[in-house]
């Protein structure tokens, strides 16, 4: 049996959310963004983020960030990171390098990056998940599908093995 990190058990206990990044919407590449952060000017997302942070001793939040890469054969989707939000602050121009629009807020946290090792669109469950989540056009959103949450955890598990 593999020994897992404490961060793995913290992730298992979390309340899970989705975040999405695509260059056309954000006007900069995911790899140019700060690790474990989301920028937004959407008032509902700001309120949702503030609510997540107010939980205090309650269940902690975890945000799974998916990146969509548009290519000649369609969009490829990757699980890029999962993080626990710790603060929300006014955004600065460096938080969204090259962005054509101004973002008002930045949600910050700590977590695990996956680079582009975890591709999602090849999995049989992904098309229904994408459709159920409005092609990720809803912004920060609660991950309500337990089967998909379990799939994300299965894909992320190798990154949380102790002494790997």
Coordinates of C-alpha atoms in Angstrom, one line a residue, residues 9-162:
X9 CA -6.2 13.5 2.9
X10 CA -6.8 17.2 3.1
X11 CA -8.0 17.0 -0.6
X12 CA -10.2 14.0 0.2
X13 CA -12.0 16.0 2.9
X14 CA -12.5 19.1 0.8
X15 CA -15.6 20.5 -0.9
X16 CA -14.8 20.5 -4.6
X17 CA -15.2 23.3 -7.2
X18 CA -14.3 23.8 -10.9
X19 CA -12.3 26.6 -12.4
X20 CA -11.5 27.0 -16.1
X21 CA -8.8 28.8 -18.1
X22 CA -8.6 29.2 -21.9
X23 CA -6.4 31.7 -23.8
X24 CA -9.3 33.2 -25.9
X25 CA -11.3 34.1 -22.8
X26 CA -8.4 35.2 -20.6
X27 CA -6.0 36.5 -23.4
X28 CA -3.0 34.9 -21.8
X29 CA -1.7 31.3 -21.4
X30 CA -2.3 29.3 -18.3
X31 CA 1.4 28.9 -17.8
X32 CA 1.8 32.7 -17.5
X33 CA -0.6 32.8 -14.6
X34 CA 0.4 32.7 -11.0
X35 CA 0.3 29.2 -9.5
X36 CA -2.8 28.4 -7.5
X37 CA -4.8 31.5 -8.4
X38 CA -7.8 32.6 -10.3
X39 CA -8.5 36.1 -11.5
X40 CA -12.0 37.4 -12.1
X41 CA -14.2 40.5 -12.3
X42 CA -17.4 38.4 -12.0
X43 CA -19.2 39.6 -8.9
X44 CA -20.9 36.2 -8.3
X45 CA -17.5 34.5 -8.4
X46 CA -16.1 37.0 -5.9
X47 CA -19.0 36.4 -3.6
X48 CA -18.7 32.6 -4.0
X49 CA -14.9 32.8 -3.3
X50 CA -15.6 35.0 -0.2
X51 CA -18.1 32.4 1.0
X52 CA -15.6 29.6 0.5
X53 CA -13.1 31.4 2.6
X54 CA -15.6 32.2 5.4
X55 CA -16.0 28.5 6.1
X56 CA -13.4 28.7 8.8
X57 CA -13.3 25.4 10.6
X58 CA -15.9 23.9 8.3
X59 CA -15.1 21.8 5.2
X60 CA -12.2 23.3 3.2
X61 CA -12.6 24.1 -0.5
X62 CA -10.5 22.6 -3.3
X63 CA -10.6 24.1 -6.8
X64 CA -9.8 21.9 -9.8
X65 CA -8.6 24.1 -12.6
X66 CA -9.1 22.8 -16.2
X67 CA -7.3 24.4 -19.2
X68 CA -8.8 24.3 -22.6
X69 CA -6.3 24.5 -25.5
X70 CA -7.8 25.4 -28.9
X71 CA -6.2 23.7 -31.8
X72 CA -6.9 22.9 -35.4
X73 CA -8.7 19.6 -34.4
X74 CA -10.8 21.2 -31.6
X75 CA -10.2 21.9 -28.0
X76 CA -8.1 19.7 -25.8
X77 CA -8.8 19.8 -22.0
X78 CA -6.2 19.3 -19.3
X79 CA -6.4 19.1 -15.5
X80 CA -3.8 21.7 -14.6
X81 CA -3.9 22.1 -10.9
X82 CA -6.0 21.7 -7.7
X83 CA -5.6 24.2 -4.9
X84 CA -7.1 25.2 -1.6
X85 CA -8.1 28.9 -1.6
X86 CA -6.6 30.9 1.2
X87 CA -7.3 34.5 0.4
X88 CA -8.9 36.9 -2.1
X89 CA -7.3 40.2 -2.9
X90 CA -7.5 43.0 -5.4
X91 CA -5.8 41.9 -8.7
X92 CA -2.8 43.7 -10.1
X93 CA -1.7 43.8 -13.8
X94 CA 1.0 41.2 -13.2
X95 CA -1.6 38.7 -12.0
X96 CA -2.9 38.3 -15.6
X97 CA 0.1 38.9 -17.8
X98 CA -0.9 40.1 -21.3
X99 CA -4.6 40.2 -20.5
X100 CA -6.6 42.5 -22.7
X101 CA -9.1 43.2 -19.9
X102 CA -8.7 44.2 -16.3
X103 CA -9.5 41.7 -13.6
X104 CA -10.6 43.1 -10.3
X105 CA -9.9 40.2 -7.9
X106 CA -7.4 37.3 -7.5
X107 CA -8.2 34.2 -5.5
X108 CA -5.0 32.8 -4.0
X109 CA -4.1 29.4 -2.5
X110 CA -1.8 26.5 -2.2
X111 CA -2.0 23.1 -4.0
X112 CA -0.6 20.8 -6.6
X113 CA 0.2 21.5 -10.3
X114 CA -0.1 18.8 -13.0
X115 CA 1.5 20.6 -16.0
X116 CA -0.1 19.0 -19.1
X117 CA 0.3 15.5 -17.9
X118 CA -3.5 14.9 -17.2
X119 CA -5.6 15.1 -20.4
X120 CA -9.3 14.9 -19.8
X121 CA -11.0 14.8 -23.2
X122 CA -10.0 11.2 -24.0
X123 CA -12.0 9.8 -21.1
X124 CA -15.5 8.4 -21.9
X125 CA -17.2 10.4 -19.1
X126 CA -15.8 13.7 -20.3
X127 CA -18.3 14.7 -23.0
X128 CA -21.3 14.5 -20.7
X129 CA -19.3 16.3 -18.0
X130 CA -18.4 19.1 -20.4
X131 CA -22.0 19.4 -21.5
X132 CA -23.4 19.3 -17.9
X133 CA -21.0 22.2 -17.1
X134 CA -22.0 24.4 -20.0
X135 CA -18.6 24.0 -21.8
X136 CA -17.1 25.5 -18.6
X137 CA -18.8 28.9 -19.4
X138 CA -20.3 29.2 -15.9
X139 CA -17.2 30.3 -14.1
X140 CA -16.3 29.1 -10.6
X141 CA -18.8 26.2 -10.0
X142 CA -19.4 23.5 -7.4
X143 CA -18.4 20.1 -8.6
X144 CA -21.6 18.2 -7.9
X145 CA -20.9 15.0 -9.9
X146 CA -19.4 12.5 -7.5
X147 CA -18.3 10.2 -10.3
X148 CA -16.3 13.0 -11.9
X149 CA -14.9 14.0 -8.5
X150 CA -13.8 10.4 -8.0
X151 CA -12.2 10.4 -11.5
X152 CA -10.3 13.7 -10.7
X153 CA -9.0 12.1 -7.4
X154 CA -7.9 9.0 -9.3
X155 CA -6.0 11.1 -11.9
X156 CA -4.4 13.2 -9.2
X157 CA -3.5 10.5 -6.7
X158 CA 0.0 9.7 -8.2
X159 CA 1.0 13.3 -7.4
X160 CA 0.3 12.9 -3.7
X161 CA 2.3 9.7 -3.0
X162 CA 4.7 10.2 -0.2

